[in-house]
Structures are given as structure tokens and as C-alpha cells.
Amino acid sequence: MRVNGKEVALSKNQKLVDFLEINQYDIRKIAIECNGEILPKSTYQEVILNNEDRLEIVRFVGGG
């Protein structure tokens, strides 16, 4: 699987929400595009990742 352009190892039948937790993403502060489609946060528990997936994960950062 590719995440933000980098090849990433993936466990078999891994849920998106588990991948995010393992990689310490705060789901309250990110947006995810999977294979060209923006994913609603409500689907993170349901999405099962596979090796062909391409994710773009954007973190929101506050500042001034």
C-alpha cells in the first residue's frame, strides 16, 4: 500500500482505523483520500485496506 507516496507494509485484513491508531494518527485532525475518493470519518471503522490502495493523509495543524 502507498501512503502519501511511500510504500507501507500492511497486515492482512487490516481496518483503516487500526492502521491509523498503529501509526499514531489523530482521526480528529486528519482527512483521508483513498484511491482518489475522500473518505467520511464515519467509514473509517468499516474500510478494510489492501495492498493496492493508495492513501493520502492530510493533517490539520493550527497556527497563526
GROMACS .gro file of C-alpha atoms in nm:
model
   64
    1MET     CA    1   0.000   0.000   0.000
    2ARG     CA    2   0.115   0.356  -0.058
    3VAL     CA    3   0.059   0.631   0.197
    4ASN     CA    4   0.146   0.986   0.094
    5GLY     CA    5   0.361   0.844  -0.186
    6LYS     CA    6   0.559   0.599   0.031
    7GLU     CA    7   0.532   0.220   0.028
    8VAL     CA    8   0.395   0.092   0.361
    9ALA     CA    9   0.366  -0.264   0.497
   10LEU     CA   10   0.013  -0.375   0.566
   11SER     CA   11  -0.131  -0.653   0.781
   12LYS     CA   12  -0.384  -0.884   0.617
   13ASN     CA   13  -0.746  -0.764   0.655
   14GLN     CA   14  -0.633  -0.451   0.839
   15LYS     CA   15  -0.901  -0.192   0.906
   16LEU     CA   16  -0.826   0.170   0.828
   17VAL     CA   17  -0.900   0.273   1.186
   18ASP     CA   18  -0.644   0.019   1.316
   19PHE     CA   19  -0.380   0.138   1.068
   20LEU     CA   20  -0.436   0.496   1.183
   21GLU     CA   21  -0.406   0.401   1.550
   22ILE     CA   22  -0.088   0.195   1.497
   23ASN     CA   23   0.069   0.487   1.310
   24GLN     CA   24  -0.044   0.739   1.573
   25TYR     CA   25  -0.276   0.947   1.357
   26ASP     CA   26  -0.533   1.154   1.547
   27ILE     CA   27  -0.853   1.092   1.349
   28ARG     CA   28  -0.998   1.420   1.476
   29LYS     CA   29  -0.724   1.613   1.294
   30ILE     CA   30  -0.689   1.437   0.959
   31ALA     CA   31  -0.862   1.394   0.626
   32ILE     CA   32  -0.808   1.085   0.411
   33GLU     CA   33  -0.829   1.026   0.040
   34CYS     CA   34  -0.835   0.658  -0.061
   35ASN     CA   35  -0.785   0.575  -0.428
   36GLY     CA   36  -0.897   0.921  -0.533
   37GLU     CA   37  -1.203   0.949  -0.308
   38ILE     CA   38  -1.237   1.146   0.016
   39LEU     CA   39  -1.346   0.914   0.297
   40PRO     CA   40  -1.604   1.032   0.551
   41LYS     CA   41  -1.482   0.979   0.908
   42SER     CA   42  -1.791   0.765   0.967
   43THR     CA   43  -1.646   0.498   0.733
   44TYR     CA   44  -1.303   0.460   0.899
   45GLN     CA   45  -1.425   0.163   1.109
   46GLU     CA   46  -1.562  -0.016   0.802
   47VAL     CA   47  -1.283   0.029   0.547
   48ILE     CA   48  -1.058  -0.277   0.502
   49LEU     CA   49  -0.725  -0.186   0.343
   50ASN     CA   50  -0.548  -0.387   0.073
   51ASN     CA   51  -0.202  -0.375  -0.085
   52GLU     CA   52  -0.326  -0.191  -0.396
   53ASP     CA   53  -0.472   0.102  -0.201
   54ARG     CA   54  -0.326   0.450  -0.224
   55LEU     CA   55  -0.392   0.678   0.071
   56GLU     CA   56  -0.326   1.047   0.105
   57ILE     CA   57  -0.349   1.155   0.468
   58VAL     CA   58  -0.358   1.527   0.544
   59ARG     CA   59  -0.307   1.655   0.898
   60PHE     CA   60  -0.469   1.977   1.011
   61VAL     CA   61  -0.233   2.198   1.209
   62GLY     CA   62  -0.334   2.513   1.394
   63GLY     CA   63  -0.121   2.820   1.388
   64GLY     CA   64  -0.121   3.188   1.348
   0.00000   0.00000   0.00000
